Coordinates of C-alpha atoms and ligand atoms in Angstrom, one line a residue:
X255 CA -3.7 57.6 -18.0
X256 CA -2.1 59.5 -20.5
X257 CA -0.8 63.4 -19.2
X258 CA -1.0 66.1 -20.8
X259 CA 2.6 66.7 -20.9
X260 CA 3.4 63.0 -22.2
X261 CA 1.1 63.0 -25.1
X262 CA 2.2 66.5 -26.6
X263 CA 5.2 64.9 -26.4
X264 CA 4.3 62.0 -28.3
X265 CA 2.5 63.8 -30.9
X266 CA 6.0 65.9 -31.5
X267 CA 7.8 63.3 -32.2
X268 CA 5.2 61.0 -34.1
X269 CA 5.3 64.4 -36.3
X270 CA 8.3 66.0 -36.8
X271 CA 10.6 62.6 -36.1
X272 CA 10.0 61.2 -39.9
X273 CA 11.3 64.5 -41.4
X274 CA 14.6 63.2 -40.2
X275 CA 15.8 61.2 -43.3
X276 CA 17.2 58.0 -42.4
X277 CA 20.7 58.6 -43.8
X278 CA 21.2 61.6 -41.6
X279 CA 21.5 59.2 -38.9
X280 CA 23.8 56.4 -38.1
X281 CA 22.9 53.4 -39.7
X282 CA 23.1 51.0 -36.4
X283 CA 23.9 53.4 -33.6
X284 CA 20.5 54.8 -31.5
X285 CA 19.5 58.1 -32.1
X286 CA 16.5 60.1 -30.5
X287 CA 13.6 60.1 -32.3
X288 CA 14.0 64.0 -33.1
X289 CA 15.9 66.6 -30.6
X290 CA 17.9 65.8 -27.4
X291 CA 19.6 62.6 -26.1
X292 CA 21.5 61.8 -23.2
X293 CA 21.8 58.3 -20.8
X294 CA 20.9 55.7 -21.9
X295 CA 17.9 54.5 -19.0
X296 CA 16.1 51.2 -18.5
X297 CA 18.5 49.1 -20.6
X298 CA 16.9 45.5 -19.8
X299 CA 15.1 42.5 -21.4
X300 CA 11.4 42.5 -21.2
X301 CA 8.8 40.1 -22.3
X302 CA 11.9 38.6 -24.5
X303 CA 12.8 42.0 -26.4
X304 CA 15.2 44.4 -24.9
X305 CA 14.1 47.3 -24.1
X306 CA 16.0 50.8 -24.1
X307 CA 14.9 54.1 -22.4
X308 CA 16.7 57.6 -23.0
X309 CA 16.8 60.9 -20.9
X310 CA 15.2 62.6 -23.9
X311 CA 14.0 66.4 -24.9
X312 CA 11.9 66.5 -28.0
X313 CA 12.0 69.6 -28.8
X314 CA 15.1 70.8 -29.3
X315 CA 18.8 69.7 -29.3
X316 CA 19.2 70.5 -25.9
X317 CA 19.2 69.4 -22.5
X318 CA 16.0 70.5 -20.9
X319 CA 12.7 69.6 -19.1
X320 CA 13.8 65.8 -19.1
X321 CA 11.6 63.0 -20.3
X322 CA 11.9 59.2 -21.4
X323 CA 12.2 58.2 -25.2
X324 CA 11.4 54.6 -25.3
X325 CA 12.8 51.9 -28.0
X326 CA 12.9 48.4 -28.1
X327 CA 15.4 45.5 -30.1
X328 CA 16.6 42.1 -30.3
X329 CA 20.0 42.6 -31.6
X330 CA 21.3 45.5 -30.3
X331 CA 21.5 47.3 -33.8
X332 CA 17.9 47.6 -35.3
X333 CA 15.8 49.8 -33.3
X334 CA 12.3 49.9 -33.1
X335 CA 11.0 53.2 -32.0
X336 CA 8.3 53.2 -29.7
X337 CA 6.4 56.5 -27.8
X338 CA 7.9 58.5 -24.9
X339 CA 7.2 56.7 -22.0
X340 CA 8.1 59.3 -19.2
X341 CA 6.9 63.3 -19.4
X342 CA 7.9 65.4 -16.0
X343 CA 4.1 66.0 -15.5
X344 CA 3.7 65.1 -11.6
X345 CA 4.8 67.7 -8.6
X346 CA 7.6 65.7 -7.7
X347 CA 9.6 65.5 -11.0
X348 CA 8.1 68.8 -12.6
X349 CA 11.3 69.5 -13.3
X350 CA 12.4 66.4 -15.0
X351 CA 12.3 62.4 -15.0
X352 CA 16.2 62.3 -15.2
X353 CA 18.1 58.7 -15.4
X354 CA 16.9 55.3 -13.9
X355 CA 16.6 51.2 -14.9
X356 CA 13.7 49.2 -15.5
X357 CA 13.3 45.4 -14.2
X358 CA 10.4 43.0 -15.3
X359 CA 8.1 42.0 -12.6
X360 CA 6.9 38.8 -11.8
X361 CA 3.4 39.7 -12.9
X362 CA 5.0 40.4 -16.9
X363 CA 4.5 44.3 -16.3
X364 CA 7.5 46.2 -16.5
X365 CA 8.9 48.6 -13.2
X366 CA 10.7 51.6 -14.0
X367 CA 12.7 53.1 -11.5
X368 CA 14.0 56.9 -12.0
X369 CA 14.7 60.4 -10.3
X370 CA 12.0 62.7 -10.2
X371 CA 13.7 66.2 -9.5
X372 CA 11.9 69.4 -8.4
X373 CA 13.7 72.7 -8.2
X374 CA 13.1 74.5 -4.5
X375 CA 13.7 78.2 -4.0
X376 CA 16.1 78.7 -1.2
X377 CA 15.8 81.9 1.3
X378 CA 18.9 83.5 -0.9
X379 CA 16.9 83.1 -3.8
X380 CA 18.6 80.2 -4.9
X381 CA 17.5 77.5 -7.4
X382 CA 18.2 73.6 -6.0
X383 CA 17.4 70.6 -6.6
X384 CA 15.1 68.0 -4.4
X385 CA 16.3 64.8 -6.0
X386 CA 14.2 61.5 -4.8
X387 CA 13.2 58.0 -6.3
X388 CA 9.9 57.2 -8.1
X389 CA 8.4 54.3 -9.9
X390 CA 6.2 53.8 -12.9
X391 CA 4.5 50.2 -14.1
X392 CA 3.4 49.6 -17.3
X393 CA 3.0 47.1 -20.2
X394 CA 6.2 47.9 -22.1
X395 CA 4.3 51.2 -23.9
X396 CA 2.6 52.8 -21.4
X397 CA 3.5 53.9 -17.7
X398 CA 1.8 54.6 -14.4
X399 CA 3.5 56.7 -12.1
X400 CA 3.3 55.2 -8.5
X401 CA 0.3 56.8 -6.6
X402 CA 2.9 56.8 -3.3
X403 CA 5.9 58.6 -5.1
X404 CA 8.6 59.4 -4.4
X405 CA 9.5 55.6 -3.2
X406 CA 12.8 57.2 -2.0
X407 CA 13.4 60.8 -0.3
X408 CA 16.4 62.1 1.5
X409 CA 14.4 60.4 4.7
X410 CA 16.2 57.2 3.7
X411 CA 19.7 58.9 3.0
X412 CA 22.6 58.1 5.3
X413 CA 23.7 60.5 7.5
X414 CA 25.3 63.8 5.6
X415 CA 24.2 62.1 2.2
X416 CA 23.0 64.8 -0.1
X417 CA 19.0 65.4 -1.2
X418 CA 20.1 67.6 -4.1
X419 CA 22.9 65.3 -5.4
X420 CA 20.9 61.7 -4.8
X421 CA 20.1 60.0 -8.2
X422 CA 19.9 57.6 -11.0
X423 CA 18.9 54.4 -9.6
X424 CA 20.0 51.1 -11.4
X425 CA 17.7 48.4 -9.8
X426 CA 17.9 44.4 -10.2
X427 CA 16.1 41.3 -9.3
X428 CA 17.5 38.9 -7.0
X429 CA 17.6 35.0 -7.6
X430 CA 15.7 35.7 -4.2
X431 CA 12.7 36.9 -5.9
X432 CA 13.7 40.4 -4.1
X433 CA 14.7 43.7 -5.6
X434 CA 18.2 46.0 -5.3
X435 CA 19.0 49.2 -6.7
X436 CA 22.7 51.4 -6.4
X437 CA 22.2 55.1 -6.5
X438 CA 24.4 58.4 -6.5
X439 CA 25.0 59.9 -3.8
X440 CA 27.2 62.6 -2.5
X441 CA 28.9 62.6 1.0
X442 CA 29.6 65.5 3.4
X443 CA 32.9 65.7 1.6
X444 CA 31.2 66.9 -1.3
X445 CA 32.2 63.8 -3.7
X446 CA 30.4 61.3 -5.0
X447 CA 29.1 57.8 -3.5
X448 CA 26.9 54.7 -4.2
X449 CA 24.5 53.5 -2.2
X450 CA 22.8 50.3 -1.8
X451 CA 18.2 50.2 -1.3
X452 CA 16.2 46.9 -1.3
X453 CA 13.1 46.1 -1.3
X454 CA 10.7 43.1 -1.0
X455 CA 8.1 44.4 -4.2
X456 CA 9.9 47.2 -6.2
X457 CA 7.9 50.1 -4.8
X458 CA 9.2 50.3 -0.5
X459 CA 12.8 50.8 -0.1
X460 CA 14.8 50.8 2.6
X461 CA 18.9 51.5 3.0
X462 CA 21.2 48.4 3.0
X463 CA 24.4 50.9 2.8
X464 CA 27.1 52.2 0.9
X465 CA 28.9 50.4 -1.6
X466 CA 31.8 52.7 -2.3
X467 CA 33.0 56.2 -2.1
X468 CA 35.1 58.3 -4.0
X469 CA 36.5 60.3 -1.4
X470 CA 37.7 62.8 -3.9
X471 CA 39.9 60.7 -5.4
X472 CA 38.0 60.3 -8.6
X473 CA 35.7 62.8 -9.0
X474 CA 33.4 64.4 -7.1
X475 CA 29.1 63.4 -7.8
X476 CA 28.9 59.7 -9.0
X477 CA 26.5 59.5 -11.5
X478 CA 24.7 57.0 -13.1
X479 CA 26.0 53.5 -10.9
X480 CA 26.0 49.9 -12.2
X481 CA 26.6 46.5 -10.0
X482 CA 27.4 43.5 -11.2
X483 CA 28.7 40.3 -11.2
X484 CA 31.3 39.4 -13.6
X485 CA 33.6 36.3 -14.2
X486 CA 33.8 35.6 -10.6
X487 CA 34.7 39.3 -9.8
X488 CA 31.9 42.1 -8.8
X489 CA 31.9 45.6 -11.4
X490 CA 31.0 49.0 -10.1
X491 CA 30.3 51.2 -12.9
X492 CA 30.1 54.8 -12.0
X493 CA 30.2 58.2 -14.2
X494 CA 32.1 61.0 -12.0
X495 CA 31.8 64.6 -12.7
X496 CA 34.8 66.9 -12.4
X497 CA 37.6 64.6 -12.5
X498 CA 41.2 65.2 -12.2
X499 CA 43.3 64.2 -14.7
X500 CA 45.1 61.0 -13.7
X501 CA 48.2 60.2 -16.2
X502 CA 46.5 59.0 -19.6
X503 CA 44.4 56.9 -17.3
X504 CA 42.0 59.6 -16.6
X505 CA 41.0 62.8 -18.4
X506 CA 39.7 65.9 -16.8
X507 CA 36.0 66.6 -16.5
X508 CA 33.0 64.0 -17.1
X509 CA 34.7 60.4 -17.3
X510 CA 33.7 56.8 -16.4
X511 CA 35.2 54.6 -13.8
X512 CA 35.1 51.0 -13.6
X513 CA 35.7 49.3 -10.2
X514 CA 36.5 45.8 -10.0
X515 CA 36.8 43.8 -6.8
X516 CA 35.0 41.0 -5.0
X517 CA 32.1 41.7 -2.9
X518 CA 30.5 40.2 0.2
X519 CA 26.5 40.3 -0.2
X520 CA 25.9 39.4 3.8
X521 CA 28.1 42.4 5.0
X522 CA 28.0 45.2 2.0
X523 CA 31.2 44.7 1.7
X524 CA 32.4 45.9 -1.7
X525 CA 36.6 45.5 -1.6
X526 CA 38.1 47.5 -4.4
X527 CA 40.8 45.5 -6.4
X528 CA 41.5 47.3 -9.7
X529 CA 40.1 51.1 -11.2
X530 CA 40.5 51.5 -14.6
X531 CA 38.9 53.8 -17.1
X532 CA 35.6 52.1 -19.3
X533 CA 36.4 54.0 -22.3
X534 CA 39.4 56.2 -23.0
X535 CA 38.4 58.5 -26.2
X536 CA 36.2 61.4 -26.2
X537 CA 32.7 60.7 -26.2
X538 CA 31.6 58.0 -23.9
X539 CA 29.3 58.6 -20.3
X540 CA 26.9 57.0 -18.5
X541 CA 26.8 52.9 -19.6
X542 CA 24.1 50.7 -18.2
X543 CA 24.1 47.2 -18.7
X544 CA 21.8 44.0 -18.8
X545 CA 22.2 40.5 -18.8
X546 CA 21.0 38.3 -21.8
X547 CA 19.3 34.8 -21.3
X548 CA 22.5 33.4 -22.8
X549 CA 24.8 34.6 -20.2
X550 CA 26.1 38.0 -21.5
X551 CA 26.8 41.1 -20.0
X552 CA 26.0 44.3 -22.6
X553 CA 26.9 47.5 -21.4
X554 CA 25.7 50.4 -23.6
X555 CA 26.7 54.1 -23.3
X556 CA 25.8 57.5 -24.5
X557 CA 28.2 58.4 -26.7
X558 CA 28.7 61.7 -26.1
X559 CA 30.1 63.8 -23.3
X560 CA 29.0 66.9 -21.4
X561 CA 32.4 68.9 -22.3
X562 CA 31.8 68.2 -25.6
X563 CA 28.0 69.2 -26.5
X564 CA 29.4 72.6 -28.1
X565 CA 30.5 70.5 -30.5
X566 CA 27.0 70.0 -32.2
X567 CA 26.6 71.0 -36.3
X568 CA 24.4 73.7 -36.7
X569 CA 21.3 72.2 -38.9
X570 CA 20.5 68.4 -37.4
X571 CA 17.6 67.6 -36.0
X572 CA 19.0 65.3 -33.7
X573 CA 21.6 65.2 -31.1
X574 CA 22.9 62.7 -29.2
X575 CA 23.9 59.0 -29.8
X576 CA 24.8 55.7 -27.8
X577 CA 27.7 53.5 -28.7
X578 CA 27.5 50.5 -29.7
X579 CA 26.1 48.0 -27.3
X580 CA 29.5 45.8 -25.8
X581 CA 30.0 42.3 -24.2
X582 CA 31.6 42.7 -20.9
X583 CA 34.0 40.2 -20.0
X584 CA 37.1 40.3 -17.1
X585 CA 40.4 39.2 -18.2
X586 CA 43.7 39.8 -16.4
X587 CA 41.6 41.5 -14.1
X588 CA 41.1 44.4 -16.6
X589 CA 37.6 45.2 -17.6
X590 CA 37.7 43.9 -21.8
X591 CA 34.5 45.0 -24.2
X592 CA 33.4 43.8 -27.5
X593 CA 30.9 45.0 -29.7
X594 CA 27.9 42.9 -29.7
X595 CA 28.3 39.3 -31.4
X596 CA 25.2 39.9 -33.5
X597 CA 27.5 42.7 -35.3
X598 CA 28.9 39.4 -37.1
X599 CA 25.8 38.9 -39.0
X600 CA 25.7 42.1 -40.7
X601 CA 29.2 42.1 -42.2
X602 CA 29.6 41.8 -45.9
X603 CA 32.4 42.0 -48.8
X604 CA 35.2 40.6 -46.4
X605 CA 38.6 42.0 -47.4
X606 CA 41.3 40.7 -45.8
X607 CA 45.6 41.4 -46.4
X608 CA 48.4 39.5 -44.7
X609 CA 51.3 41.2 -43.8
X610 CA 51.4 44.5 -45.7
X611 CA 54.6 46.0 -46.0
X612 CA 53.8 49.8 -45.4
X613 CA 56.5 52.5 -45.9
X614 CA 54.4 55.4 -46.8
X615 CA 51.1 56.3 -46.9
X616 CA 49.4 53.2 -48.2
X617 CA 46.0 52.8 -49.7
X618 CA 44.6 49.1 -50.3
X619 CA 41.7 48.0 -52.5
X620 CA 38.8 47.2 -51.1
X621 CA 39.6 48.9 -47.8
X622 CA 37.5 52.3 -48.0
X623 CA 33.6 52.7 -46.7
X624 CA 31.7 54.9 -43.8
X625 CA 30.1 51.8 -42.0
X626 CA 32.9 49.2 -42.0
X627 CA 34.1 46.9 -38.9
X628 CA 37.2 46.7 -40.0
X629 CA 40.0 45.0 -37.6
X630 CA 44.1 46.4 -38.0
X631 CA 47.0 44.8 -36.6
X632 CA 50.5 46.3 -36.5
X633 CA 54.3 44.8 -36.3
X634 CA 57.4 45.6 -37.2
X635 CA 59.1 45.5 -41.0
X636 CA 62.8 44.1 -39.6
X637 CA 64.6 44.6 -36.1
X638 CA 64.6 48.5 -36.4
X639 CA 61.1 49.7 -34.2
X640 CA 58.8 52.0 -36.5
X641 CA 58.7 55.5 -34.9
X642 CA 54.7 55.8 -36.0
X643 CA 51.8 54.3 -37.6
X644 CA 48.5 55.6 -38.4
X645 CA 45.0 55.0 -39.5
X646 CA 43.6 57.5 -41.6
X647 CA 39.6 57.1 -42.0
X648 CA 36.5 58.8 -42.7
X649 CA 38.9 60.8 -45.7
X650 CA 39.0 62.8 -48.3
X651 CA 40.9 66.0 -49.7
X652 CA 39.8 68.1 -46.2
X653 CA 38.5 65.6 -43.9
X654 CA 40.3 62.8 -42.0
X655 CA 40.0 61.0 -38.3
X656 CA 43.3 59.4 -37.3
X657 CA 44.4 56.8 -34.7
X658 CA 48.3 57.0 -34.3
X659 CA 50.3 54.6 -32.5
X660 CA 54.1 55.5 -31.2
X661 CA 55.4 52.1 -30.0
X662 CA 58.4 54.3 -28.6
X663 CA 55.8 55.1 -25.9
X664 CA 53.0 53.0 -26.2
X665 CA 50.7 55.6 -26.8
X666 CA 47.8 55.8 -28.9
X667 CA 46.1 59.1 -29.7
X668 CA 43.1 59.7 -31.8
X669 CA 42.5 62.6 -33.3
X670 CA 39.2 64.4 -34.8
X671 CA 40.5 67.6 -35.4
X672 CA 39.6 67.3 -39.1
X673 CA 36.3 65.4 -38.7
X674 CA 33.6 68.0 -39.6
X675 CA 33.7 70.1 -36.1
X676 CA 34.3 73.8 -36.8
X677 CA 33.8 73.9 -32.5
X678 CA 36.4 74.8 -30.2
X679 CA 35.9 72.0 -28.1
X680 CA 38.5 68.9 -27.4
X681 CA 39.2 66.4 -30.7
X682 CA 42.2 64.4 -29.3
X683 CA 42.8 61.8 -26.8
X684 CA 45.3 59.8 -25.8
X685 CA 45.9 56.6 -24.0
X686 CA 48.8 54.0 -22.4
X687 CA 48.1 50.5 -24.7
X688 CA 49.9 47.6 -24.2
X689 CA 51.5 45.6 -27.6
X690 CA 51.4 41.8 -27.3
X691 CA 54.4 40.4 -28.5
X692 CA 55.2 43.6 -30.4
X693 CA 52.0 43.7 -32.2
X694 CA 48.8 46.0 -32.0
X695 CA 45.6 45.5 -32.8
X696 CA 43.1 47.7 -33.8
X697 CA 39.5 46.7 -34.7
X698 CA 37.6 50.1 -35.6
X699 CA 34.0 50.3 -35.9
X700 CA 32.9 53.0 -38.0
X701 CA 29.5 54.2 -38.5
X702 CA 28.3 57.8 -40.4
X703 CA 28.9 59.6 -37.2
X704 CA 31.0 58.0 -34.8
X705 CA 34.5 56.0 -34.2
X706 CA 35.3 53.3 -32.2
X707 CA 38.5 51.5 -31.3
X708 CA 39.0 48.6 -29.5
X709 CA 42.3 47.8 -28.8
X710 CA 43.8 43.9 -28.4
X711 CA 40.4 41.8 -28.6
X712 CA 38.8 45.0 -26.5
X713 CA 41.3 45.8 -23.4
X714 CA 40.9 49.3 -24.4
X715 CA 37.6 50.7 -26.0
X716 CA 38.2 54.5 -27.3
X717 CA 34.7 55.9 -28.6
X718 CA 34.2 59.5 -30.4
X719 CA 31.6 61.3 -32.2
X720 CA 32.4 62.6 -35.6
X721 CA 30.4 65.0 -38.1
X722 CA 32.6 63.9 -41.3
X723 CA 30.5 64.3 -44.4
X724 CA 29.9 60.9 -45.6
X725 CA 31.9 61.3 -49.0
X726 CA 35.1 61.3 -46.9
X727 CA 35.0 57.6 -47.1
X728 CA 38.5 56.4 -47.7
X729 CA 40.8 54.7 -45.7
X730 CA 45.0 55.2 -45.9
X731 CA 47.8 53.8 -43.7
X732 CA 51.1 56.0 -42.5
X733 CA 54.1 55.3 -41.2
X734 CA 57.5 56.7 -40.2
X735 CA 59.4 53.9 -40.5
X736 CA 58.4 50.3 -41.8
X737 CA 55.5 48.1 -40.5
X738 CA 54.1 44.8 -41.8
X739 CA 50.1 45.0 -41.5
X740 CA 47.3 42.6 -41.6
X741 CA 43.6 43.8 -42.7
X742 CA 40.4 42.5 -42.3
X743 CA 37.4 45.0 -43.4
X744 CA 33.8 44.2 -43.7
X745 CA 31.3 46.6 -44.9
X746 CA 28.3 46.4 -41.7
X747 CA 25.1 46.5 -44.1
X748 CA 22.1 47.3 -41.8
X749 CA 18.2 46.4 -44.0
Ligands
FRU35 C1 24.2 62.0 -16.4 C2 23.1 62.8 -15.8 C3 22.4 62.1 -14.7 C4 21.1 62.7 -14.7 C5 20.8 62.9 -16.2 C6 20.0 64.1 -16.4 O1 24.6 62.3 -17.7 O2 23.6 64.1 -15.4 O3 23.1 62.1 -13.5 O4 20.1 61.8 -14.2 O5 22.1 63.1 -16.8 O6 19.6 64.2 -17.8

């Protein structure tokens, strides 16, 4: 059954999405239909298509009254747009159906799991939040909330854990045939935590335990957890709010954390080895992953950041984007990302140049273009170190995004000062890289309204959003100092 609240939503956006023209979006890069996006929710094959949910608000560009946008792919770059599946419509989520996973069941219908949240008046007059855990099955289009929701309440919450701060569940079959899901959680300390439910049939839940805790070390809510195994290792994603600034490792604010360490299923024992950052540029919270039937590991993120939403030009229709979706991969114990493989079967006009000498600022032929995969690596001209090298893209007279490498330093900063923002709002980052052998390498995906880096075969991934007009399409090279460069560019062309 069909709510009220669901189909006005669907007729919105079956209207007023098409008046979006297509090149006002990115060309492979998920948009909302029309209006507000954030997480990405329910990232998960189903019925051999992978399916992709969104916290969504159709209408307008910003975060309200939380529903579910809904598309479905098989490559990760052509998305087909299907209805909203979830509108806040019941008691308990009347004030939004904010992030959650989806698994298939055995019975081919699909289980999504999310937080319903309902805003309680306290005796000071007071607005907060009663955070809990609902389902909804359906066929892939259309969902039934549970009739016993919420599946979870602060009944099942370890002792001190939050009821206001207690969501976005990321559930999982077992080989067992059984079901797991991490969610946030916040501890009497007042920073975040992940906790471990299970359950025999997707719908009763009971508390295994925590996983991990940041103990205000990194952050304080963790939102928006992911477990999994990885190359022999175990990967806890987690998206904290109000960080502290840790070196370049760590920025201030919203960031994501990847824990990697080895876990022991029997005992909950989750043993922390390495933290590192998942992405280091601007825009990039909340990844959820899935694995593929041939083995893979694709973590996708909304590419975008809460500190940044001020950042929004004035006339689209749309706001909000994810990144491109990523293999995950562990090497050298570090977590390494690469943009989908099927990326390779939309490249065209290959243009490639060997060892460049650049002295100035270089242009090369062939080497321009808004939607380009285009792969940089950098040396040194002699024995005498360069002081600087730098990517100019997305270019013209007044516009221009910049990577800049000092090898002096290792550090790597890019900058979108000039990239069609007018908002007061941060435009640089910069992060610790590591040269191989004296040599970085920089493959850049560009597409009309975003930038992002992965540094040496994707150790480092470094994602922003950029407003650029799309006639700012060229592409120079700087240096201070002498570099040799090699170049391979493909245009991405997307039918
Ligand atoms: C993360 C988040 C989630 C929440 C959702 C609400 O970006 O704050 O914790 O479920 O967004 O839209």
């Amino acid at each position: 059954m069909i709510s009220d609240e669901l189909r006005k939503a669907r007729e919105f956006e079956a209207h007023y999405g098409p008046f979006i023209p297509d090149d006002q979006r990115p060309a492979f890069h998920l948009t909302p239909t029309i209006g507000w996006m954030n997480d990405p929710n329910g990232f998960s094959l189903y019925q051999g298509e992978y399916h992709l949910f969104y916290q969504y608000h159709p209408y307008s560009t910003e975060w309200n009254s939380m529903h579910w946008g809904h598309v479905k792919t098989r490559d990760f770059l052509h998305w087909e747009r299907l209805p909203a599946a979830l509108a806040p419509d019941m008691e308990y989520d009347k004030n939004g159906c904010f992030s959650g996973s989806a698994v298939e069941l055995p019975d081919g219908r699909q289980l999504l799991v999310y937080t319903g949240v309902r805003q309680i008046r306290e005796e000071n007059g007071e607005l907060r939040d009663c955070q809990t855990q609902c389902v909804a099955i359906g066929d892939g289009v259309d969902y039934d909330k549970w009739p016993a929701n919420p599946v979870l309440t602060a009944k099942e919450l370890p002792a001190g854990g939050s009821p206001v701060d207690f969501r976005d569940p990321k559930v999982w079959r077992e080989p067992d045939g059984t079901y797991r899901l991490v969610v946030g959680n916040r501890t009497p300390d007042g920073s975040g935590a992940v906790l471990l439910y299970e359950s025999a049939n997707g719908t009763d839940w009971s508390l295994v335990g925590t996983i991990d805790a940041s103990h205000s070390q990194y952050g304080l809510m963790w939102e928006c957890p992911d477990f999994f195994p990885l190359d022999g290792k175990q990967v806890l994603l987690v998206s904290p709010q109000d960080m502290s600034p840790i070196g370049l490792e760590f920025h201030a604010g919203n960031g994501t954390v990847c824990l990697i360490g080895s876990y022991d299923r029997e005992h909950n024992r989750f043993e922390r080895e390495a933290v590192q950052a998942v992405d280091y540029g601007i825009d990039f919270y909340a990844p959820q992953t899935l694995s593929t039937p041939d083995g893979r590991r694709i973590m996708i993120g909304w590419m975008q950041n809460w500190n940044t939403i001020g950042g929004k030009p004035r006339a689209c229709r749309w706001f909000g984007q994810m990144s491109i979706p990523r293999e995950l991969s562990i090497r050298d114990g570090r977590l390494i990302q690469t943009p989908v493989r099927e990326l390779e079967k939309y490249r065209q006009n290959k243009v490639t140049y060997w060892n460049v000498l650049v002295s100035s600022e270089t242009t090369l032929r062939g080497i321009r273009g808004r939607m380009i995969d285009m792969t940089v690596t950098v040396r040194p001209a002699g024995k005498e170190l360069y002081r600087s090298f730098t990517v100019n893209m997305a270019k013209n007279g007044e516009y221009v995004t910049t990577i800049r490498y000092k090898p002096d330093t290792n550090i790597l900063k890019l900058d979108r000062t000039r990239s069609g923002s007018n908002a007061d709002i941060v435009h640089t980052r910069s992060l610790l890289v590591r040269p191989r052998d004296g040599e970085l390498k920089l493959r850049i995906i560009l597409d009309r309204f975003s930038v992002e880096v992965f540094v040496n075969d994707g150790e480092q991934a470094v994602s922003a959003a950029i407003y650029t007009r799309q006639e700012a399409s060229a592409v120079s090279f700087g240096t201070a100092g002498s570099v040799l460069i090699d170049v391979e560019k493909y245009d991405i062309v997307i039918d």
